[in-house]
Amino acid sequence: MESALDYWSAKALLEWQVELGATEALCEAPVNRYELPAPASKGAQKPGQGSGSQPGQQPGMPTPVAPKPKPVDPVAEARKAAAAAAELPSLRAAMAAYRHCDLKMGARNLVFCDGQAGARVMVIGEAPGREEDQQGKPFVGAAGQLLDRMLDAIDLGRDKNVYITNVLPWRPQQNRDPSAEEIDMMLPFLERHVELAQPEVLVLMGNISCQAVLGKRGITRLRGTWAEAWGKPVLPMFHPAYLLRQPEQKRAAWADLLELKARLGSAN
Ligand code: URA
């Protein structure tokens, strides 16, 4: 019998799968979903049961048509769920229970926060990447390590007056940009997150956070200038992932860090 696959065919197949987006092994053996038993639907009729008429229905009468379910407004649902959360753990639980954002299905973990609740500075990133998804913590990959060094340079850190979250708690597949709908439906949770964490200032990392919180993009123009959102001062900055790709922009980021430090004063 011939060997199953030569090296080059196996490599080509693997690359093809990566191109299609299958970039992570979720379990040891593949699951053939075509062979799984179909889930029994609640109202399924048993064989030999029923004439097609409803219980209590007169023979010959037309089958009553069930009223169409009202379309769900994901943003309104998010607002309701977020408003009902009285503290951070219940906000986290409300986000975990929220069913309208499809990103959740492709994510391993909900990434809620890191750092100290009640810290003076709240950093808002975009969305978890691969490492964040695996660990369930924001900014733990390469960009996160740079963020830690940036904060440390002005004597801040996850254990020192900084609280970190993201616009989206679930990783978008392939690290694609989140859609406007995804941002809109998760925004009420972010707003409530800010209310409950009670920071003095917000730092927005990159365009997606600016789009969500300020309704504007154009980080090159926005960065370094204080704005206001939800009654708080807001400082847009270059995203650390961008600084990794464009290290010449670190000078601008340093100016923004000094601006933040000056705003906090010496008593941080
Ligand atoms: N980039 C982000 O915006 N957030 C993270 O948590 C990680 C990378």
mmCIF file of C-alpha atoms and ligand atoms in Angstrom, residues 125-128 132 138-139 166 239, ligand 1:
data_model
loop_
_atom_site.group_PDB
_atom_site.id
_atom_site.type_symbol
_atom_site.label_atom_id
_atom_site.label_comp_id
_atom_site.label_asym_id
_atom_site.label_seq_id
_atom_site.Cartn_x
_atom_site.Cartn_y
_atom_site.Cartn_z
ATOM 1 C CA GLY A 125 -8.418 48.497 22.720
ATOM 2 C CA GLU A 126 -10.086 47.041 19.685
ATOM 3 C CA ALA A 127 -10.703 43.322 20.123
ATOM 4 C CA PRO A 128 -8.858 40.257 21.356
ATOM 5 C CA GLU A 132 -5.984 37.126 24.170
ATOM 6 C CA PRO A 138 -6.792 41.701 26.930
ATOM 7 C CA PHE A 139 -3.445 42.768 25.474
ATOM 8 C CA ASN A 166 -11.660 46.238 24.443
ATOM 9 C CA HIS A 239 -2.530 51.316 18.701
HETATM 10 N N1 URA B 1 -5.291 44.393 20.325
HETATM 11 C C1 URA B 1 -6.351 44.942 20.956
HETATM 12 O O1 URA B 1 -6.885 45.954 20.508
HETATM 13 N N2 URA B 1 -6.786 44.370 22.063
HETATM 14 C C2 URA B 1 -6.231 43.288 22.592
HETATM 15 O O2 URA B 1 -6.704 42.828 23.632
HETATM 16 C C3 URA B 1 -5.135 42.739 21.920
HETATM 17 C C4 URA B 1 -4.670 43.294 20.792
#
